Every structure is written in structure tokens, then in C-alpha cells.
mmCIF file of C-alpha atoms in Angstrom:
data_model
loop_
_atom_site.group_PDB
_atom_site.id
_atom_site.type_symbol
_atom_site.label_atom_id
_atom_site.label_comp_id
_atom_site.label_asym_id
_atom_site.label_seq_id
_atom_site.Cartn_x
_atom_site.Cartn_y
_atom_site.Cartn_z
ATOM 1 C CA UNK A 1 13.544 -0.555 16.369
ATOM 2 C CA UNK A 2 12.836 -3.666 15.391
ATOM 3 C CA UNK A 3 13.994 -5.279 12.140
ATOM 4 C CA UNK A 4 11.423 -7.697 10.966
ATOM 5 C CA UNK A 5 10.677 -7.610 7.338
ATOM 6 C CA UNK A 6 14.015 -7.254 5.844
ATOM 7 C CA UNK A 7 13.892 -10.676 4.627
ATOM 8 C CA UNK A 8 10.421 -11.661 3.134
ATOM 9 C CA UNK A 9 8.941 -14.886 2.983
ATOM 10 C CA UNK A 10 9.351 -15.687 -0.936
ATOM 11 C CA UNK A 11 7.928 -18.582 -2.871
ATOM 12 C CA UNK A 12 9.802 -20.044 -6.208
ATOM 13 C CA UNK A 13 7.441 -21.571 -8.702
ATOM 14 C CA UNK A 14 8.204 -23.236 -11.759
ATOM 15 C CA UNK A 15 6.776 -21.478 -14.740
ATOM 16 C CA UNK A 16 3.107 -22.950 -15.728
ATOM 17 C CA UNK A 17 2.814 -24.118 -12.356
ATOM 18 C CA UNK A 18 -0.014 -22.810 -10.149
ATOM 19 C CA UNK A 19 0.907 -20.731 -7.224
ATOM 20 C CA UNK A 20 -0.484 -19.967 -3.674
ATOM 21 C CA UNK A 21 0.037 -17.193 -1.320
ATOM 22 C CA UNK A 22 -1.592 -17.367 2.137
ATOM 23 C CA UNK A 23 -1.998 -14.630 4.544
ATOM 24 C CA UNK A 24 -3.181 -14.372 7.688
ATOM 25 C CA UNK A 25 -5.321 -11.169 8.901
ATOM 26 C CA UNK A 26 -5.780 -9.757 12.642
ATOM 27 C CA UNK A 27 -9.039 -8.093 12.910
ATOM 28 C CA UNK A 28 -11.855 -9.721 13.323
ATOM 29 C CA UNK A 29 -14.373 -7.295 12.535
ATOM 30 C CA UNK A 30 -12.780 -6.815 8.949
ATOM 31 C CA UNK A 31 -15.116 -7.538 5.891
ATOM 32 C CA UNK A 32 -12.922 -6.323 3.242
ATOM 33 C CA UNK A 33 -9.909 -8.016 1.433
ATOM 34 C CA UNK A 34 -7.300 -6.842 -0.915
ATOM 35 C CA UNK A 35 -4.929 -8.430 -2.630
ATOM 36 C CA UNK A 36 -1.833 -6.233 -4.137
ATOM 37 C CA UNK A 37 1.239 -7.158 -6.485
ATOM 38 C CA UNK A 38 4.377 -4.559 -5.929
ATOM 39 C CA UNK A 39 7.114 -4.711 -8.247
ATOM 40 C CA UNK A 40 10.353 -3.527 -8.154
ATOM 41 C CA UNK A 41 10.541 -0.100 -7.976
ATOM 42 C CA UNK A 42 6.514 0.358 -7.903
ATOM 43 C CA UNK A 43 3.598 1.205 -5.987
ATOM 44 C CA UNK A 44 1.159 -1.290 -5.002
ATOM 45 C CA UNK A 45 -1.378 -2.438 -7.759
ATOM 46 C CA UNK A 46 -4.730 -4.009 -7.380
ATOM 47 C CA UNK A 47 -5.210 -7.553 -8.157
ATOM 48 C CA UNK A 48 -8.373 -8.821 -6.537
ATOM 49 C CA UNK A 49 -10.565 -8.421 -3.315
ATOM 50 C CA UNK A 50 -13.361 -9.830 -1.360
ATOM 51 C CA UNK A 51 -15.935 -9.072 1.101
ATOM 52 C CA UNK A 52 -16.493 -11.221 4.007
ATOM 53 C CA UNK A 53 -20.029 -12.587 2.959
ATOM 54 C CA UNK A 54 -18.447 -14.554 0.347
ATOM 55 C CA UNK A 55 -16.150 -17.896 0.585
ATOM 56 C CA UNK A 56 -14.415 -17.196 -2.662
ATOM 57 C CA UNK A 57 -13.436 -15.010 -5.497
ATOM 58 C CA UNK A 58 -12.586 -15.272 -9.073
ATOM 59 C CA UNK A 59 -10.617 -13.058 -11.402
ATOM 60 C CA UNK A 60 -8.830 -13.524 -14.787
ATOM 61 C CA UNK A 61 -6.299 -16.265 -13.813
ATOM 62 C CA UNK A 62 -6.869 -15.190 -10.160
ATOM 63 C CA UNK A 63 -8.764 -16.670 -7.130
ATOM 64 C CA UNK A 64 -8.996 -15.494 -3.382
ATOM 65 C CA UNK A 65 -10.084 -17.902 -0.686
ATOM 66 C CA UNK A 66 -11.156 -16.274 2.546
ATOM 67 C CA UNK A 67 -11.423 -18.579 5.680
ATOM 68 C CA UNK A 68 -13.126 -16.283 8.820
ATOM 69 C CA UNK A 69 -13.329 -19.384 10.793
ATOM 70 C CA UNK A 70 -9.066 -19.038 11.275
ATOM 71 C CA UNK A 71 -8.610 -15.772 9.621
ATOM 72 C CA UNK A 72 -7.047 -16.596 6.521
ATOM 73 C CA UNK A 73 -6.796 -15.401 3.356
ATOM 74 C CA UNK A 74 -5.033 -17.068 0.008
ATOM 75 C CA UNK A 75 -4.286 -16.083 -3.364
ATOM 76 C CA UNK A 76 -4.194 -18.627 -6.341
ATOM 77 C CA UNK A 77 -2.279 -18.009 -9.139
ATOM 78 C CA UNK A 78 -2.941 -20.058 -12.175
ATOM 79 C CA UNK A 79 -0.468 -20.988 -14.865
ATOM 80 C CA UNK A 80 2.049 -18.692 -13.415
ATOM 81 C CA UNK A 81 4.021 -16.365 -15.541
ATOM 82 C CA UNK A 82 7.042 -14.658 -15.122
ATOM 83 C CA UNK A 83 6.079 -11.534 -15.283
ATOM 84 C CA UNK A 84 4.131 -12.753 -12.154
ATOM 85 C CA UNK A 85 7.249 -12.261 -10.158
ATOM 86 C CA UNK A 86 6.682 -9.510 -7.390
ATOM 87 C CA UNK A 87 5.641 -9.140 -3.739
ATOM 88 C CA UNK A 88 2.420 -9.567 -2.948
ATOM 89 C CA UNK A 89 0.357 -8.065 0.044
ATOM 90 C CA UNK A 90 -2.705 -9.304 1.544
ATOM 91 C CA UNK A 91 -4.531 -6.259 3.324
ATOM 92 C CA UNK A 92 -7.418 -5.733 4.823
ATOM 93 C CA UNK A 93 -10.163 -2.482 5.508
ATOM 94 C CA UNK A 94 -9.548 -0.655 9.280
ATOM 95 C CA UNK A 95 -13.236 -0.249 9.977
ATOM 96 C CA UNK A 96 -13.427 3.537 9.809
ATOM 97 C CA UNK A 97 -15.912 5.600 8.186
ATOM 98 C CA UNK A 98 -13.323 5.552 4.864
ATOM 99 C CA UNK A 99 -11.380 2.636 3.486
ATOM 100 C CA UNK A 100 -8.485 2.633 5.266
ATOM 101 C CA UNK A 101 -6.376 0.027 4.585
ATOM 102 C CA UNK A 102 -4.082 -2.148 6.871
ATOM 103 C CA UNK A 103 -1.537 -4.589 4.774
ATOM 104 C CA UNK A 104 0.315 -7.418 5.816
ATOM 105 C CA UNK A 105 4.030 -8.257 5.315
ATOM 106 C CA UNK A 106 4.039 -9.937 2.201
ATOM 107 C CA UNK A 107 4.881 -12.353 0.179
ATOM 108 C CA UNK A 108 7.827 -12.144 -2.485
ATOM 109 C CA UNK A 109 7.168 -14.888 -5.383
ATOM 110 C CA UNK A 110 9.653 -15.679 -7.641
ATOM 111 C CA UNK A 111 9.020 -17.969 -11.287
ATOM 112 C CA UNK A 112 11.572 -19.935 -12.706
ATOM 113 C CA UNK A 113 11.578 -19.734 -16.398
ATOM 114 C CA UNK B 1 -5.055 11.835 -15.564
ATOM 115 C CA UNK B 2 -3.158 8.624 -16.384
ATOM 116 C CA UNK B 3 -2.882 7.786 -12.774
ATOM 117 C CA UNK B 4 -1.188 8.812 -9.629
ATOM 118 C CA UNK B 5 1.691 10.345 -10.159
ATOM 119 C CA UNK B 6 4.359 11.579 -7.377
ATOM 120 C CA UNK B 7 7.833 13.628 -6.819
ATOM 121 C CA UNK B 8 10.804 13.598 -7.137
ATOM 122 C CA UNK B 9 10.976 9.751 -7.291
ATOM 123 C CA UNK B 10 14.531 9.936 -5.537
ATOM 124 C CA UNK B 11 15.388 12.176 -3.093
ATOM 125 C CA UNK B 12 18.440 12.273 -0.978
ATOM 126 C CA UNK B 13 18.700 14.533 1.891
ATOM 127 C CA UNK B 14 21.396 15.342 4.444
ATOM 128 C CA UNK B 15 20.001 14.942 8.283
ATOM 129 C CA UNK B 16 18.272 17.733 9.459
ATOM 130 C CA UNK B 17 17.172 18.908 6.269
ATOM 131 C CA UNK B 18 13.539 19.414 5.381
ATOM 132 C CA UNK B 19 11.887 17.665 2.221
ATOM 133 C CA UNK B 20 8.738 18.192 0.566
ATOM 134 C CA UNK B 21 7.216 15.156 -1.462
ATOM 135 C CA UNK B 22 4.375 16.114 -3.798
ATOM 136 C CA UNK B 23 1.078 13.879 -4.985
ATOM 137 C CA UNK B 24 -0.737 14.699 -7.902
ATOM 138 C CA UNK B 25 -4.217 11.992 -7.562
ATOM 139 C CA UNK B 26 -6.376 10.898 -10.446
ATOM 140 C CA UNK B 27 -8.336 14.183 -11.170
ATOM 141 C CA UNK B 28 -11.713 13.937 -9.214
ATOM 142 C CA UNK B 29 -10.607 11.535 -6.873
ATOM 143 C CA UNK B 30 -11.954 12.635 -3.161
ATOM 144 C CA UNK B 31 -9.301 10.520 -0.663
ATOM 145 C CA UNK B 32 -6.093 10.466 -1.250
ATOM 146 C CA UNK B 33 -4.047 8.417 1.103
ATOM 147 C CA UNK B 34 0.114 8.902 2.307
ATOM 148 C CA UNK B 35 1.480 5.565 3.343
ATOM 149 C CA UNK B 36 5.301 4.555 4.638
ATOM 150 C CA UNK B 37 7.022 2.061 3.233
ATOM 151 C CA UNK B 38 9.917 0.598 5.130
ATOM 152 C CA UNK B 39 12.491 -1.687 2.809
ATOM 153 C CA UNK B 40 11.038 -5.559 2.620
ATOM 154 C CA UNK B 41 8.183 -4.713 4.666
ATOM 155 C CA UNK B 42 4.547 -3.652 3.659
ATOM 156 C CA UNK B 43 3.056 0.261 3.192
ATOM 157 C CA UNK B 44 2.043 1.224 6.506
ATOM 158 C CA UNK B 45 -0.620 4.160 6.642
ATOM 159 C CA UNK B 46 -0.022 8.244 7.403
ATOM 160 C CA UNK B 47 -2.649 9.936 6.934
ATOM 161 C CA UNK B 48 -5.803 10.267 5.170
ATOM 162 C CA UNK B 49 -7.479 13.432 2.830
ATOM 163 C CA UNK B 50 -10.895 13.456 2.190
ATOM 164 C CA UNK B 51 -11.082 16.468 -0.980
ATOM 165 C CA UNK B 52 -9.227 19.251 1.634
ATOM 166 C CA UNK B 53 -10.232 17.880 4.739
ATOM 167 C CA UNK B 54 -7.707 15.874 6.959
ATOM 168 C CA UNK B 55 -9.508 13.288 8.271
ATOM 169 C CA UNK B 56 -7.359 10.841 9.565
ATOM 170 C CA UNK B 57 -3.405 11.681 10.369
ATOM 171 C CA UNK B 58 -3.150 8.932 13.505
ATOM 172 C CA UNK B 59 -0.326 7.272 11.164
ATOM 173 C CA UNK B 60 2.073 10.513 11.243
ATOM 174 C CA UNK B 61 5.258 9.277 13.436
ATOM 175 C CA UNK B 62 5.932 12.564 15.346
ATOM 176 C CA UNK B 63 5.428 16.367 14.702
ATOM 177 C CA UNK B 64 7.722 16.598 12.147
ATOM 178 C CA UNK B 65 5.968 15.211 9.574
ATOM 179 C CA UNK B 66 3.183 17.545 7.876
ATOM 180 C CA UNK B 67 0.603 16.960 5.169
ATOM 181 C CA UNK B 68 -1.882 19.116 3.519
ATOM 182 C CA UNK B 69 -4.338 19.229 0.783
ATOM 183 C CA UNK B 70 -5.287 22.566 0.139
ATOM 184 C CA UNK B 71 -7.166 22.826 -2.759
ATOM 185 C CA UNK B 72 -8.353 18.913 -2.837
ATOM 186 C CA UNK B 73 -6.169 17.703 -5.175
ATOM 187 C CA UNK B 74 -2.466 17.734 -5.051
ATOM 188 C CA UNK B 75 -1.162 16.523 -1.785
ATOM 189 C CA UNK B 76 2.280 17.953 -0.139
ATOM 190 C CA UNK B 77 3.873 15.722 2.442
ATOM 191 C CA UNK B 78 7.135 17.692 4.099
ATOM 192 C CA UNK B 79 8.905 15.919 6.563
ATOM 193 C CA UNK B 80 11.048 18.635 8.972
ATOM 194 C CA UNK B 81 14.472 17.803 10.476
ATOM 195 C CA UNK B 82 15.058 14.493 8.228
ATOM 196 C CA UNK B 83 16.652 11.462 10.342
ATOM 197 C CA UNK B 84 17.782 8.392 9.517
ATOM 198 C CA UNK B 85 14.661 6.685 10.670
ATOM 199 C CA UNK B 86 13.029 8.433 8.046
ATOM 200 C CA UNK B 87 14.829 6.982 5.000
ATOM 201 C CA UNK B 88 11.811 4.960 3.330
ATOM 202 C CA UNK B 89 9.918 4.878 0.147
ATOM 203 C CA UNK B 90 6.441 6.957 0.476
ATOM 204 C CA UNK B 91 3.517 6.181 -1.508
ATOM 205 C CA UNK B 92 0.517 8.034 -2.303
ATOM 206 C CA UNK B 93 -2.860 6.776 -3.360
ATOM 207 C CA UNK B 94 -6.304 8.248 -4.166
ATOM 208 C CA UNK B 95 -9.807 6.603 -4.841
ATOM 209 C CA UNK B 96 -12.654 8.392 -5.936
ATOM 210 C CA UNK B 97 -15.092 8.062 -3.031
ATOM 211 C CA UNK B 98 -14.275 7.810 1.050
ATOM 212 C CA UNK B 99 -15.986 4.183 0.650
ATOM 213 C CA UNK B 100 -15.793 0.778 -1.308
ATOM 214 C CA UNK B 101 -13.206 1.838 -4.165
ATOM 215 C CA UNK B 102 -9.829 0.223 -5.076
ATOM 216 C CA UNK B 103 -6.976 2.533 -4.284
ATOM 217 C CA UNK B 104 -4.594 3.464 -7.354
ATOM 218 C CA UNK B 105 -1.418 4.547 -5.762
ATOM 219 C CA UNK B 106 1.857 5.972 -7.381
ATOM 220 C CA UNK B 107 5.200 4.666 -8.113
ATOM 221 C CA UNK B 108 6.168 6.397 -4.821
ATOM 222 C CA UNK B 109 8.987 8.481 -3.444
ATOM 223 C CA UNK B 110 12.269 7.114 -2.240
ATOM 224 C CA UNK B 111 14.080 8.988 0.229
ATOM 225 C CA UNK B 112 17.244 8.187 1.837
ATOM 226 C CA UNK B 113 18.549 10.535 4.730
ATOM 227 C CA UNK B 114 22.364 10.342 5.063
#
């Protein structure tokens, strides 16, 4: 099979600086968005979603931007912390009669102290 | 409970052996989710319990791999005749209704078939 993913698109940030992931989603039809933050050694934990009637999302240092238009999704990160450091997955609800989530490939970021 | 919680949290196994990964979900949680994680790559889905029911198990790669539910709350994935292929991390999760909730899932299960 194929290989892709063993190298993951990572982002360095300088500690205090604000950071932004973008993803980019393949159905459509979705109306629900999830942002996740893995850590080492982990499972997945929630950070933040969105439904598709809204442009925009805030959290607690947080903020998702959701572009239908192109299909695009971001995560801000404000003042970023290292304990920030982690992958982070973008995924989005299959459209079945249960939440069934797709994710994306993610993003690992890394802050420099 | 605390959370999700899942084992053994290592397992090695020799190819052709069978394994059996146990879930324990957040008590009274309905679904409860089994997802594949492959290294550097995102949790890709299995198969889907609604309380006892399998609903959903169009994520299962081949006949080998088995999951049940029978009393609604802890899950049992067993994988038959371990390959190589196989060697990933597996996650559980479990919300507590089908629709709308956030998804807690557990530290997951790594398994590497030699």
C-alpha cells in the first residue's frame, strides 16, 4: 500500500506567537466540524467544532474559521504554548444517521520555547 | 467513569496469532466507536456500536477482524490471524447519544505484529 502520512506536515511557532492550522475537507454535504489535538502516545481530544450555518467559532484561546465556498477549515491558536505541541486533526461528520466521523491527515505543530 | 479507558496499551503479537483488544466507554454512553490508526496518519473508522447493536462495521478491513458489544458497554475488538498490515494503534471512543455529541476516546491500543 501506499505510504502517505509517514511524514506530517508540521508547523514550528515561536512561543507567544499565534498559530494557524488549515485543513481542507472533501464532502460537500458535511455540516459538522471537529477539531482534535493528539499527543504523543494519546487518543484524540476535543478542542473545538462548528456547524456549517456559522462562519466562525470561538473557544478559550481557540477560533475555527470555516470557508464552504472552497472547503476549508482553520484553527487559530492564540498565544501559543508549549504544551500546545501535538498533531492536530481537522475532521468532519459522514452524514449517517450517527456521528460518524471522517478525519483528515493532520497537522503536527511544534513551539519553540 | 473517568473516561475511556482501553487494553492492554501494548501488545505484541507473533503473525498469525489472534488478539483481543478490550474498551471499557464512559458508563451510559450509547455509541462507542473502533477506529485504526496507522503511524503519522489520522484515525480512520471500523465500526460503529449503538448500546449492543452493530450498526455500522463498513470500516472492518477483511473477515478477520471481529467486534462485539454484548451487553452495551464494554467493547471487544479481536483481530484473527495477525499480519503485518495490521500493526497500528486502535482507538476506541464513546459519546452518549448516536447524534450531536463530542466523542471522548481512549489512550488507545498499540499493536505491533512481528
Amino acid at each position: 500500500g501506499e505510504s502517505v502520512g509517514l511524514h506530517l506536515p508540521t508547523l514550528s511557532v515561536q512561543e507567544g506567537d499565534n498559530s494557524i492550522i488549515n485543513c481542507a475537507y472533501s464532502n460537500s454535504a458535511s455540516d459538522y466540524f471537529i477539531w482534535y489535538k493528539q499527543e504523543s502516545g494519546k487518543g484524540p481530544q476535543f478542542i473545538i467544532d462548528i456547524r456549517s450555518n456559522m462562519d466562525k467559532r470561538q473557544g478559550q484561546r481557540v477560533t475555527v474559521l470555516l470557508n464552504k465556498t472552497v472547503k476549508h477549515l482553520s484553527l487559530q491558536i492564540a498565544a501559543t504554548q508549549p504544551g500546545d505541541s501535538a498533531v492536530y486533526f481537522c475532521a468532519e461528520n459522514g452524514k449517517t444517521s450517527y456521528d460518524k466521523v471522517i478525519f483528515g491527515p493532520g497537522t503536527s505543530l511544534s513551539v519553540i520555547p | 467513569g473517568a473516561g475511556v479507558s482501553q487494553s492492554p496499551r501494548y501488545k505484541v503479537a507473533k503473525r498469525g496469532q489472534d488478539v483481543a483488544l478490550r474498551c471499557d466507554p464512559i458508563s451510559g454512553h450509547v455509541s462507542l466507536f473502533w477506529y485504526q490508526q496507522a503511524l503519522g496518519q489520522g484515525p480512520e473508522f471500523l465500526t460503529y456500536f449503538q448500546n449492543e447493536a452493530q450498526l455500522d462495521k463498513s470500516g472492518l478491513p477483511s473477515d478477520r477482524f471481529f467486534a462485539e458489544r454484548p451487553e452495551g458497554s464494554v467493547s471487544t475488538l479481536k483481530i484473527q490471524r495477525t499480519q503485518q498490515e495490521d500493526s497500528a494503534v486502535y482507538l476506541c471512543a464513546s459519546s452518549l447519544t448516536p447524534a450531536g455529541e463530542t466523542q471522548y476516546f481512549g489512550p488507545g491500543t498499540r499493536l505491533l505484529v512481528l
